[in-house]
Amino acid sequence: MLLDYCCRCCGFTLIKRHGPLSLKTTPSDSWVVLQNLLMCMVCFYSLYYIVVSLCIGLLSVHEINSLLAPFDYTTQPSWQNPKYLVGVISTEVTYVLGGLVFAWIVEEWVWDYAITVTLLHVAMTVAVMSDFPSAEHWWIALGLGLVMMIFGGQLLAYKLFRSNFVYPAELQNF
């Protein structure tokens, strides 16, 4: 979705469409999507670093690099390892709170922004750590966090913005 909006904004056709496009997007619509994505990314990492700092303080962990904490998948998984606990707890809490914040920012497309932010987080992790994450515990934590972000955020968005939601039956007459 993000790539499609970027291409439309620049006037470049990347995806071949069969038939007319039912939604007419303008460059201003594309900029709104990019602005929302930027706000979601800033909120996500702000939340991440706040939660990491709180976990480091509460668990009294001193041998952790707080700047690399969101990207560190190399810590050995053990419930007795406070460094691992900081990583897991901060990831899950950030994803839960991030879904709620995303609902406030984007109103109804929480799942789309959650997946996009997670993919960008994986890309940033690869860039920061100079290696592709192969630790299954990191992927499991990321996947569970993403599921909680989507369900929590979509549920909150539905409750708050119920009158704005587009239902499948209404899409037929759009």
Backbone as JSON Lines, residues from 0, in Angstrom:
{"i":0,"aa":"M","n":[0.81,-1.17,0.0],"ca":[0.0,0.0,0.0],"c":[0.87,1.25,0.0]}
{"i":1,"aa":"L","n":[1.86,1.26,0.85],"ca":[2.72,2.43,0.94],"c":[3.42,2.7,-0.38]}
{"i":2,"aa":"L","n":[3.94,1.66,-1.0],"ca":[4.63,1.82,-2.28],"c":[3.67,2.33,-3.35]}
{"i":3,"aa":"D","n":[2.45,1.82,-3.34],"ca":[1.46,2.25,-4.31],"c":[1.14,3.73,-4.14]}
{"i":4,"aa":"Y","n":[0.96,4.18,-2.9],"ca":[0.68,5.59,-2.65],"c":[1.85,6.47,-3.05]}
{"i":5,"aa":"C","n":[3.07,6.02,-2.76],"ca":[4.25,6.8,-3.14],"c":[4.34,6.94,-4.65]}
{"i":6,"aa":"C","n":[4.06,5.86,-5.35],"ca":[4.13,5.9,-6.81],"c":[3.05,6.8,-7.38]}
{"i":7,"aa":"R","n":[1.85,6.75,-6.82],"ca":[0.77,7.61,-7.31],"c":[1.08,9.07,-7.05]}
{"i":8,"aa":"C","n":[1.71,9.34,-5.92],"ca":[2.05,10.7,-5.56],"c":[3.01,11.3,-6.58]}
{"i":9,"aa":"C","n":[3.95,10.49,-7.03],"ca":[4.96,10.96,-7.99],"c":[4.49,10.83,-9.43]}
{"i":10,"aa":"G","n":[3.31,10.28,-9.65],"ca":[2.78,10.13,-10.99],"c":[3.36,8.95,-11.75]}
{"i":11,"aa":"F","n":[3.9,7.97,-11.06],"ca":[4.53,6.8,-11.66],"c":[3.62,5.61,-11.44]}
{"i":12,"aa":"T","n":[3.36,4.82,-12.49],"ca":[2.51,3.65,-12.37],"c":[3.38,2.42,-12.21]}
{"i":13,"aa":"L","n":[3.31,1.81,-11.04],"ca":[4.07,0.6,-10.76],"c":[3.19,-0.64,-10.89]}
{"i":14,"aa":"I","n":[1.95,-0.51,-10.44],"ca":[1.04,-1.64,-10.43],"c":[0.05,-1.47,-11.57]}
{"i":15,"aa":"K","n":[-0.02,-2.46,-12.46],"ca":[-0.97,-2.42,-13.57],"c":[-2.36,-2.72,-13.03]}
{"i":16,"aa":"R","n":[-3.31,-1.87,-13.38],"ca":[-4.67,-2.06,-12.93],"c":[-5.52,-2.48,-14.13]}
{"i":17,"aa":"H","n":[-6.47,-3.37,-13.88],"ca":[-7.39,-3.82,-14.91],"c":[-8.71,-3.1,-14.67]}
{"i":18,"aa":"G","n":[-9.02,-2.15,-15.49],"ca":[-10.25,-1.4,-15.32],"c":[-9.98,-0.1,-14.58]}
{"i":19,"aa":"P","n":[-11.02,0.71,-14.44],"ca":[-10.84,2.0,-13.78],"c":[-10.62,1.83,-12.28]}
{"i":20,"aa":"L","n":[-9.89,2.75,-11.73],"ca":[-9.63,2.76,-10.29],"c":[-10.81,3.41,-9.6]}
{"i":21,"aa":"S","n":[-11.41,2.7,-8.65],"ca":[-12.63,3.2,-8.01],"c":[-12.34,4.34,-7.04]}
{"i":22,"aa":"L","n":[-11.17,4.35,-6.46],"ca":[-10.82,5.42,-5.52],"c":[-9.94,6.43,-6.24]}
{"i":23,"aa":"K","n":[-10.35,7.65,-6.23],"ca":[-9.55,8.71,-6.85],"c":[-8.7,9.34,-5.75]}
{"i":24,"aa":"T","n":[-7.4,9.1,-5.83],"ca":[-6.52,9.69,-4.83],"c":[-5.79,10.86,-5.44]}
{"i":25,"aa":"T","n":[-5.57,11.83,-4.65],"ca":[-4.83,13.01,-5.07],"c":[-3.49,13.01,-4.35]}
{"i":26,"aa":"P","n":[-2.57,13.82,-4.82],"ca":[-1.29,13.9,-4.1],"c":[-1.46,14.28,-2.64]}
{"i":27,"aa":"S","n":[-2.48,15.08,-2.33],"ca":[-2.68,15.46,-0.92],"c":[-3.09,14.24,-0.09]}
{"i":28,"aa":"D","n":[-3.86,13.3,-0.69],"ca":[-4.21,12.07,0.02],"c":[-2.96,11.24,0.29]}
{"i":29,"aa":"S","n":[-2.08,11.18,-0.69],"ca":[-0.85,10.42,-0.52],"c":[0.03,11.03,0.55]}
{"i":30,"aa":"W","n":[0.07,12.34,0.59],"ca":[0.88,13.0,1.63],"c":[0.3,12.76,3.01]}
{"i":31,"aa":"V","n":[-1.02,12.65,3.1],"ca":[-1.65,12.34,4.39],"c":[-1.23,10.96,4.86]}
{"i":32,"aa":"V","n":[-1.19,10.0,3.94],"ca":[-0.76,8.64,4.28],"c":[0.69,8.66,4.76]}
{"i":33,"aa":"L","n":[1.55,9.35,4.03],"ca":[2.95,9.42,4.42],"c":[3.13,10.16,5.75]}
{"i":34,"aa":"Q","n":[2.34,11.21,5.96],"ca":[2.4,11.94,7.22],"c":[1.94,11.05,8.37]}
{"i":35,"aa":"N","n":[0.87,10.3,8.17],"ca":[0.4,9.36,9.21],"c":[1.45,8.29,9.49]}
{"i":36,"aa":"L","n":[2.1,7.79,8.45],"ca":[3.13,6.79,8.64],"c":[4.31,7.36,9.43]}
{"i":37,"aa":"L","n":[4.69,8.58,9.11],"ca":[5.78,9.22,9.85],"c":[5.4,9.4,11.32]}
{"i":38,"aa":"M","n":[4.17,9.85,11.57],"ca":[3.72,10.01,12.96],"c":[3.69,8.67,13.68]}
{"i":39,"aa":"C","n":[3.25,7.63,13.0],"ca":[3.22,6.3,13.62],"c":[4.63,5.81,13.93]}
{"i":40,"aa":"M","n":[5.57,6.03,13.03],"ca":[6.96,5.62,13.28],"c":[7.55,6.37,14.46]}
{"i":41,"aa":"V","n":[7.35,7.68,14.5],"ca":[7.88,8.48,15.61],"c":[7.26,8.04,16.93]}
{"i":42,"aa":"C","n":[5.95,7.84,16.94],"ca":[5.28,7.38,18.17],"c":[5.75,6.0,18.57]}
{"i":43,"aa":"F","n":[5.92,5.11,17.61],"ca":[6.35,3.74,17.89],"c":[7.72,3.74,18.57]}
{"i":44,"aa":"Y","n":[8.68,4.43,17.98],"ca":[10.03,4.42,18.57],"c":[10.11,5.26,19.84]}
{"i":45,"aa":"S","n":[9.31,6.31,19.95],"ca":[9.27,7.06,21.21],"c":[8.75,6.16,22.33]}
{"i":46,"aa":"L","n":[7.66,5.46,22.05],"ca":[7.13,4.51,23.03],"c":[8.15,3.43,23.36]}
{"i":47,"aa":"Y","n":[8.83,2.92,22.34],"ca":[9.81,1.86,22.53],"c":[10.9,2.3,23.5]}
{"i":48,"aa":"Y","n":[11.46,3.48,23.27],"ca":[12.56,3.94,24.12],"c":[12.08,4.31,25.52]}
{"i":49,"aa":"I","n":[10.86,4.81,25.65],"ca":[10.31,5.09,26.98],"c":[10.14,3.79,27.75]}
{"i":50,"aa":"V","n":[9.56,2.78,27.11],"ca":[9.33,1.5,27.78],"c":[10.65,0.8,28.09]}
{"i":51,"aa":"V","n":[11.63,0.87,27.17],"ca":[12.94,0.28,27.44],"c":[13.57,0.95,28.65]}
{"i":52,"aa":"S","n":[13.49,2.27,28.72],"ca":[14.07,2.99,29.87],"c":[13.39,2.59,31.17]}
{"i":53,"aa":"L","n":[12.07,2.47,31.14],"ca":[11.35,2.05,32.35],"c":[11.73,0.63,32.75]}
{"i":54,"aa":"C","n":[11.83,-0.27,31.79],"ca":[12.21,-1.66,32.09],"c":[13.63,-1.73,32.65]}
{"i":55,"aa":"I","n":[14.54,-0.97,32.07],"ca":[15.92,-0.96,32.58],"c":[15.94,-0.46,34.02]}
{"i":56,"aa":"G","n":[15.17,0.57,34.31],"ca":[15.12,1.1,35.67],"c":[14.45,0.15,36.64]}
{"i":57,"aa":"L","n":[13.32,-0.43,36.24],"ca":[12.58,-1.32,37.13],"c":[13.31,-2.63,37.39]}
{"i":58,"aa":"L","n":[13.98,-3.15,36.38],"ca":[14.69,-4.43,36.54],"c":[16.15,-4.24,36.94]}
{"i":59,"aa":"S","n":[16.58,-2.99,37.09],"ca":[17.96,-2.65,37.49],"c":[19.0,-3.35,36.61]}
{"i":60,"aa":"V","n":[18.84,-3.19,35.32],"ca":[19.77,-3.77,34.36],"c":[20.74,-2.67,33.93]}
{"i":61,"aa":"H","n":[22.03,-2.91,34.12],"ca":[23.02,-1.89,33.79],"c":[23.88,-2.28,32.6]}
{"i":62,"aa":"E","n":[23.9,-3.54,32.22],"ca":[24.79,-3.99,31.15],"c":[24.07,-4.07,29.8]}
{"i":63,"aa":"I","n":[23.17,-3.14,29.55],"ca":[22.43,-3.13,28.29],"c":[22.64,-1.8,27.59]}
{"i":64,"aa":"N","n":[22.76,-1.85,26.28],"ca":[22.87,-0.64,25.48],"c":[21.45,-0.21,25.11]}
{"i":65,"aa":"S","n":[20.95,0.83,25.75],"ca":[19.56,1.22,25.56],"c":[19.28,1.74,24.15]}
{"i":66,"aa":"L","n":[20.3,2.25,23.46],"ca":[20.08,2.73,22.09],"c":[19.86,1.59,21.11]}
{"i":67,"aa":"L","n":[20.48,0.45,21.36],"ca":[20.33,-0.7,20.47],"c":[19.25,-1.67,20.93]}
{"i":68,"aa":"A","n":[18.64,-1.42,22.07],"ca":[17.69,-2.37,22.65],"c":[16.54,-2.75,21.71]}
{"i":69,"aa":"P","n":[15.92,-1.82,20.98],"ca":[14.83,-2.24,20.09],"c":[15.28,-3.14,18.94]}
{"i":70,"aa":"F","n":[16.55,-3.15,18.63],"ca":[17.05,-3.89,17.48],"c":[17.84,-5.13,17.87]}
{"i":71,"aa":"D","n":[18.04,-5.35,19.15],"ca":[18.91,-6.44,19.61],"c":[18.15,-7.76,19.64]}
{"i":72,"aa":"Y","n":[18.5,-8.64,18.75],"ca":[17.92,-9.98,18.72],"c":[18.94,-11.03,19.12]}
{"i":73,"aa":"T","n":[20.13,-10.6,19.52],"ca":[21.22,-11.53,19.81],"c":[21.24,-12.01,21.25]}
{"i":74,"aa":"T","n":[20.42,-11.44,22.12],"ca":[20.4,-11.84,23.52],"c":[19.87,-13.27,23.64]}
{"i":75,"aa":"Q","n":[20.55,-14.09,24.42],"ca":[20.13,-15.48,24.61],"c":[18.83,-15.52,25.41]}
{"i":76,"aa":"P","n":[17.83,-16.27,24.91],"ca":[16.54,-16.31,25.61],"c":[16.61,-17.11,26.91]}
{"i":77,"aa":"S","n":[16.3,-16.45,28.0],"ca":[16.24,-17.1,29.31],"c":[15.44,-16.2,30.23]}
{"i":78,"aa":"W","n":[14.5,-16.78,30.96],"ca":[13.67,-16.0,31.86],"c":[14.46,-15.49,33.06]}
{"i":79,"aa":"Q","n":[15.67,-16.03,33.29],"ca":[16.53,-15.55,34.37],"c":[17.46,-14.44,33.89]}
{"i":80,"aa":"N","n":[17.5,-14.19,32.61],"ca":[18.37,-13.17,32.03],"c":[17.62,-11.83,32.0]}
{"i":81,"aa":"P","n":[18.01,-10.86,32.84],"ca":[17.28,-9.59,32.87],"c":[17.38,-8.81,31.56]}
{"i":82,"aa":"K","n":[18.47,-8.97,30.84],"ca":[18.61,-8.29,29.55],"c":[17.57,-8.82,28.55]}
{"i":83,"aa":"Y","n":[17.32,-10.12,28.58],"ca":[16.3,-10.72,27.71],"c":[14.91,-10.25,28.13]}
{"i":84,"aa":"L","n":[14.67,-10.18,29.44],"ca":[13.38,-9.73,29.93],"c":[13.09,-8.29,29.51]}
{"i":85,"aa":"V","n":[14.11,-7.44,29.57],"ca":[13.94,-6.05,29.12],"c":[13.51,-6.04,27.65]}
{"i":86,"aa":"G","n":[14.16,-6.84,26.83],"ca":[13.83,-6.88,25.4],"c":[12.42,-7.38,25.13]}
{"i":87,"aa":"V","n":[12.05,-8.47,25.79],"ca":[10.72,-9.06,25.54],"c":[9.61,-8.16,26.09]}
{"i":88,"aa":"I","n":[9.76,-7.72,27.33],"ca":[8.72,-6.88,27.94],"c":[8.57,-5.58,27.18]}
{"i":89,"aa":"S","n":[9.68,-4.94,26.82],"ca":[9.58,-3.67,26.11],"c":[8.96,-3.85,24.72]}
{"i":90,"aa":"T","n":[9.27,-4.95,24.06],"ca":[8.68,-5.2,22.74],"c":[7.17,-5.36,22.85]}
{"i":91,"aa":"E","n":[6.73,-6.22,23.77],"ca":[5.29,-6.5,23.87],"c":[4.51,-5.28,24.35]}
{"i":92,"aa":"V","n":[5.02,-4.58,25.35],"ca":[4.31,-3.4,25.86],"c":[4.26,-2.31,24.79]}
{"i":93,"aa":"T","n":[5.35,-2.14,24.06],"ca":[5.38,-1.14,22.99],"c":[4.35,-1.46,21.92]}
{"i":94,"aa":"Y","n":[4.25,-2.71,21.54],"ca":[3.3,-3.08,20.5],"c":[1.85,-2.9,20.97]}
{"i":95,"aa":"V","n":[1.57,-3.24,22.22],"ca":[0.21,-3.06,22.73],"c":[-0.15,-1.58,22.78]}
{"i":96,"aa":"L","n":[0.73,-0.78,23.38],"ca":[0.46,0.66,23.46],"c":[0.49,1.32,22.08]}
{"i":97,"aa":"G","n":[1.37,0.83,21.21],"ca":[1.45,1.38,19.86],"c":[0.16,1.19,19.09]}
{"i":98,"aa":"G","n":[-0.49,0.05,19.25],"ca":[-1.77,-0.17,18.59],"c":[-2.82,0.82,19.04]}
{"i":99,"aa":"L","n":[-2.82,1.15,20.32],"ca":[-3.78,2.12,20.84],"c":[-3.49,3.52,20.31]}
{"i":100,"aa":"V","n":[-2.22,3.87,20.24],"ca":[-1.84,5.18,19.7],"c":[-2.13,5.26,18.21]}
{"i":101,"aa":"F","n":[-1.86,4.17,17.48],"ca":[-2.15,4.15,16.05],"c":[-3.65,4.35,15.79]}
{"i":102,"aa":"A","n":[-4.49,3.78,16.65],"ca":[-5.93,3.94,16.48],"c":[-6.31,5.42,16.58]}
{"i":103,"aa":"W","n":[-5.65,6.13,17.44],"ca":[-5.91,7.55,17.61],"c":[-5.4,8.34,16.4]}
{"i":104,"aa":"I","n":[-4.28,7.92,15.83],"ca":[-3.68,8.66,14.71],"c":[-4.41,8.39,13.4]}
{"i":105,"aa":"V","n":[-4.61,7.11,13.06],"ca":[-5.12,6.77,11.72],"c":[-6.59,6.37,11.71]}
{"i":106,"aa":"E","n":[-7.2,6.26,12.83],"ca":[-8.62,5.99,13.02],"c":[-9.08,4.59,12.62]}
{"i":107,"aa":"E","n":[-8.92,4.16,11.39],"ca":[-9.48,2.85,11.06],"c":[-8.52,1.91,10.34]}
{"i":108,"aa":"W","n":[-7.41,2.36,9.84],"ca":[-6.48,1.5,9.12],"c":[-5.33,1.07,10.0]}
{"i":109,"aa":"V","n":[-5.59,0.7,11.23],"ca":[-4.55,0.33,12.18],"c":[-3.76,-0.87,11.69]}
{"i":110,"aa":"W","n":[-4.43,-1.88,11.17],"ca":[-3.74,-3.1,10.74],"c":[-2.72,-2.8,9.65]}
{"i":111,"aa":"D","n":[-3.07,-1.92,8.73],"ca":[-2.18,-1.59,7.62],"c":[-0.93,-0.86,8.12]}
{"i":112,"aa":"Y","n":[-1.13,0.12,8.96],"ca":[0.0,0.87,9.51],"c":[0.83,0.0,10.45]}
{"i":113,"aa":"A","n":[0.19,-0.89,11.2],"ca":[0.93,-1.78,12.1],"c":[1.86,-2.7,11.31]}
{"i":114,"aa":"I","n":[1.36,-3.26,10.24],"ca":[2.19,-4.14,9.41],"c":[3.32,-3.35,8.75]}
{"i":115,"aa":"T","n":[3.01,-2.16,8.24],"ca":[4.03,-1.34,7.6],"c":[5.12,-0.92,8.58]}
{"i":116,"aa":"V","n":[4.73,-0.49,9.78],"ca":[5.71,-0.09,10.79],"c":[6.56,-1.29,11.21]}
{"i":117,"aa":"T","n":[5.95,-2.46,11.33],"ca":[6.71,-3.66,11.7],"c":[7.71,-4.03,10.6]}
{"i":118,"aa":"L","n":[7.3,-3.95,9.35],"ca":[8.23,-4.24,8.25],"c":[9.38,-3.23,8.22]}
{"i":119,"aa":"L","n":[9.07,-1.96,8.48],"ca":[10.12,-0.95,8.55],"c":[11.03,-1.19,9.75]}
{"i":120,"aa":"H","n":[10.47,-1.68,10.85],"ca":[11.28,-2.01,12.03],"c":[12.23,-3.17,11.71]}
{"i":121,"aa":"V","n":[11.75,-4.16,11.0],"ca":[12.62,-5.28,10.61],"c":[13.73,-4.76,9.69]}
{"i":122,"aa":"A","n":[13.39,-3.89,8.75],"ca":[14.4,-3.32,7.85],"c":[15.43,-2.51,8.63]}
{"i":123,"aa":"M","n":[14.97,-1.73,9.6],"ca":[15.9,-0.95,10.41],"c":[16.77,-1.86,11.28]}
{"i":124,"aa":"T","n":[16.19,-2.96,11.76],"ca":[16.97,-3.93,12.54],"c":[18.08,-4.52,11.7]}
{"i":125,"aa":"V","n":[17.77,-4.87,10.47],"ca":[18.79,-5.41,9.57],"c":[19.87,-4.36,9.32]}
{"i":126,"aa":"A","n":[19.47,-3.1,9.14],"ca":[20.45,-2.04,8.88],"c":[21.32,-1.77,10.11]}
{"i":127,"aa":"V","n":[20.72,-1.73,11.29],"ca":[21.47,-1.41,12.51],"c":[22.4,-2.55,12.9]}
{"i":128,"aa":"M","n":[21.89,-3.78,12.85],"ca":[22.68,-4.93,13.31],"c":[23.54,-5.53,12.2]}
{"i":129,"aa":"S","n":[23.39,-5.07,10.97],"ca":[24.16,-5.56,9.82],"c":[24.04,-7.07,9.62]}
{"i":130,"aa":"D","n":[22.89,-7.6,9.94],"ca":[22.63,-9.03,9.79],"c":[21.13,-9.24,9.84]}
{"i":131,"aa":"F","n":[20.66,-10.27,9.15],"ca":[19.24,-10.59,9.18],"c":[18.93,-11.38,10.46]}
{"i":132,"aa":"P","n":[17.89,-10.99,11.19],"ca":[17.57,-11.69,12.45],"c":[17.17,-13.14,12.2]}
{"i":133,"aa":"S","n":[17.93,-14.06,12.77],"ca":[17.62,-15.48,12.61],"c":[17.15,-16.12,13.9]}
{"i":134,"aa":"A","n":[17.04,-15.33,14.96],"ca":[16.63,-15.87,16.26],"c":[15.11,-16.01,16.28]}
{"i":135,"aa":"E","n":[14.65,-17.25,16.45],"ca":[13.2,-17.49,16.41],"c":[12.47,-16.83,17.57]}
{"i":136,"aa":"H","n":[13.12,-16.67,18.71],"ca":[12.45,-16.01,19.84],"c":[12.16,-14.55,19.52]}
{"i":137,"aa":"W","n":[13.02,-13.9,18.74],"ca":[12.79,-12.51,18.34],"c":[11.6,-12.42,17.4]}
{"i":138,"aa":"W","n":[11.51,-13.35,16.44],"ca":[10.4,-13.36,15.49],"c":[9.08,-13.67,16.19]}
{"i":139,"aa":"I","n":[9.12,-14.58,17.16],"ca":[7.9,-14.91,17.9],"c":[7.42,-13.7,18.68]}
{"i":140,"aa":"A","n":[8.33,-13.02,19.38],"ca":[7.95,-11.83,20.13],"c":[7.41,-10.75,19.2]}
{"i":141,"aa":"L","n":[8.04,-10.58,18.05],"ca":[7.59,-9.58,17.08],"c":[6.21,-9.94,16.53]}
{"i":142,"aa":"G","n":[6.01,-11.21,16.2],"ca":[4.72,-11.65,15.67],"c":[3.59,-11.51,16.68]}
{"i":143,"aa":"L","n":[3.85,-11.93,17.92],"ca":[2.83,-11.79,18.96],"c":[2.51,-10.32,19.22]}
{"i":144,"aa":"G","n":[3.54,-9.5,19.24],"ca":[3.33,-8.07,19.43],"c":[2.5,-7.48,18.31]}
{"i":145,"aa":"L","n":[2.79,-7.87,17.08],"ca":[2.04,-7.37,15.93],"c":[0.58,-7.78,16.01]}
{"i":146,"aa":"V","n":[0.32,-9.02,16.38],"ca":[-1.07,-9.48,16.51],"c":[-1.8,-8.68,17.59]}
{"i":147,"aa":"M","n":[-1.14,-8.47,18.72],"ca":[-1.77,-7.68,19.79],"c":[-1.98,-6.24,19.36]}
{"i":148,"aa":"M","n":[-1.04,-5.68,18.6],"ca":[-1.17,-4.31,18.11],"c":[-2.37,-4.19,17.18]}
{"i":149,"aa":"I","n":[-2.5,-5.14,16.27],"ca":[-3.6,-5.09,15.31],"c":[-4.94,-5.25,16.01]}
{"i":150,"aa":"F","n":[-5.08,-6.28,16.84],"ca":[-6.37,-6.52,17.48],"c":[-6.74,-5.41,18.46]}
{"i":151,"aa":"G","n":[-5.8,-5.0,19.28],"ca":[-6.08,-3.93,20.24],"c":[-6.37,-2.61,19.56]}
{"i":152,"aa":"G","n":[-5.57,-2.27,18.55],"ca":[-5.76,-1.01,17.85],"c":[-7.04,-0.98,17.03]}
{"i":153,"aa":"Q","n":[-7.32,-2.08,16.31],"ca":[-8.54,-2.13,15.51],"c":[-9.79,-2.1,16.4]}
{"i":154,"aa":"L","n":[-9.73,-2.8,17.52],"ca":[-10.87,-2.8,18.43],"c":[-11.12,-1.4,18.99]}
{"i":155,"aa":"L","n":[-10.06,-0.73,19.42],"ca":[-10.21,0.63,19.93],"c":[-10.71,1.57,18.83]}
{"i":156,"aa":"A","n":[-10.16,1.44,17.64],"ca":[-10.6,2.28,16.53],"c":[-12.07,2.05,16.21]}
{"i":157,"aa":"Y","n":[-12.48,0.79,16.25],"ca":[-13.89,0.49,15.98],"c":[-14.79,1.11,17.05]}
{"i":158,"aa":"K","n":[-14.38,1.01,18.3],"ca":[-15.2,1.56,19.39],"c":[-15.25,3.09,19.33]}
{"i":159,"aa":"L","n":[-14.12,3.73,19.02],"ca":[-14.07,5.18,19.01],"c":[-14.67,5.8,17.76]}
{"i":160,"aa":"F","n":[-14.44,5.17,16.61],"ca":[-14.82,5.76,15.34],"c":[-15.81,4.87,14.59]}
{"i":161,"aa":"R","n":[-16.74,4.27,15.3],"ca":[-17.7,3.33,14.72],"c":[-18.49,3.95,13.57]}
{"i":162,"aa":"S","n":[-18.86,5.21,13.69],"ca":[-19.68,5.85,12.65],"c":[-18.88,6.12,11.38]}
{"i":163,"aa":"N","n":[-17.55,6.11,11.44],"ca":[-16.73,6.38,10.26],"c":[-16.36,5.12,9.48]}
{"i":164,"aa":"F","n":[-16.57,3.94,10.04],"ca":[-16.12,2.71,9.4],"c":[-16.9,2.43,8.13]}
{"i":165,"aa":"V","n":[-16.22,1.88,7.15],"ca":[-16.85,1.46,5.89],"c":[-17.02,-0.05,5.97]}
{"i":166,"aa":"Y","n":[-18.25,-0.5,5.81],"ca":[-18.56,-1.92,5.89],"c":[-18.56,-2.52,4.5]}
{"i":167,"aa":"P","n":[-18.28,-3.83,4.35],"ca":[-18.19,-4.45,3.02],"c":[-19.42,-4.23,2.14]}
{"i":168,"aa":"A","n":[-20.61,-4.23,2.71],"ca":[-21.82,-4.03,1.91],"c":[-21.83,-2.63,1.3]}
{"i":169,"aa":"E","n":[-21.28,-1.65,2.01],"ca":[-21.25,-0.29,1.51],"c":[-20.2,-0.11,0.41]}
{"i":170,"aa":"L","n":[-19.2,-0.97,0.38],"ca":[-18.16,-0.86,-0.64],"c":[-18.7,-1.19,-2.03]}
{"i":171,"aa":"Q","n":[-19.75,-1.99,-2.11],"ca":[-20.31,-2.35,-3.4],"c":[-20.9,-1.14,-4.11]}
{"i":172,"aa":"N","n":[-21.42,-0.19,-3.35],"ca":[-22.05,1.0,-3.93],"c":[-21.14,2.22,-3.86]}
{"i":173,"aa":"F","n":[-19.86,2.02,-3.63],"ca":[-18.94,3.13,-3.41],"c":[-18.7,3.88,-4.67]}
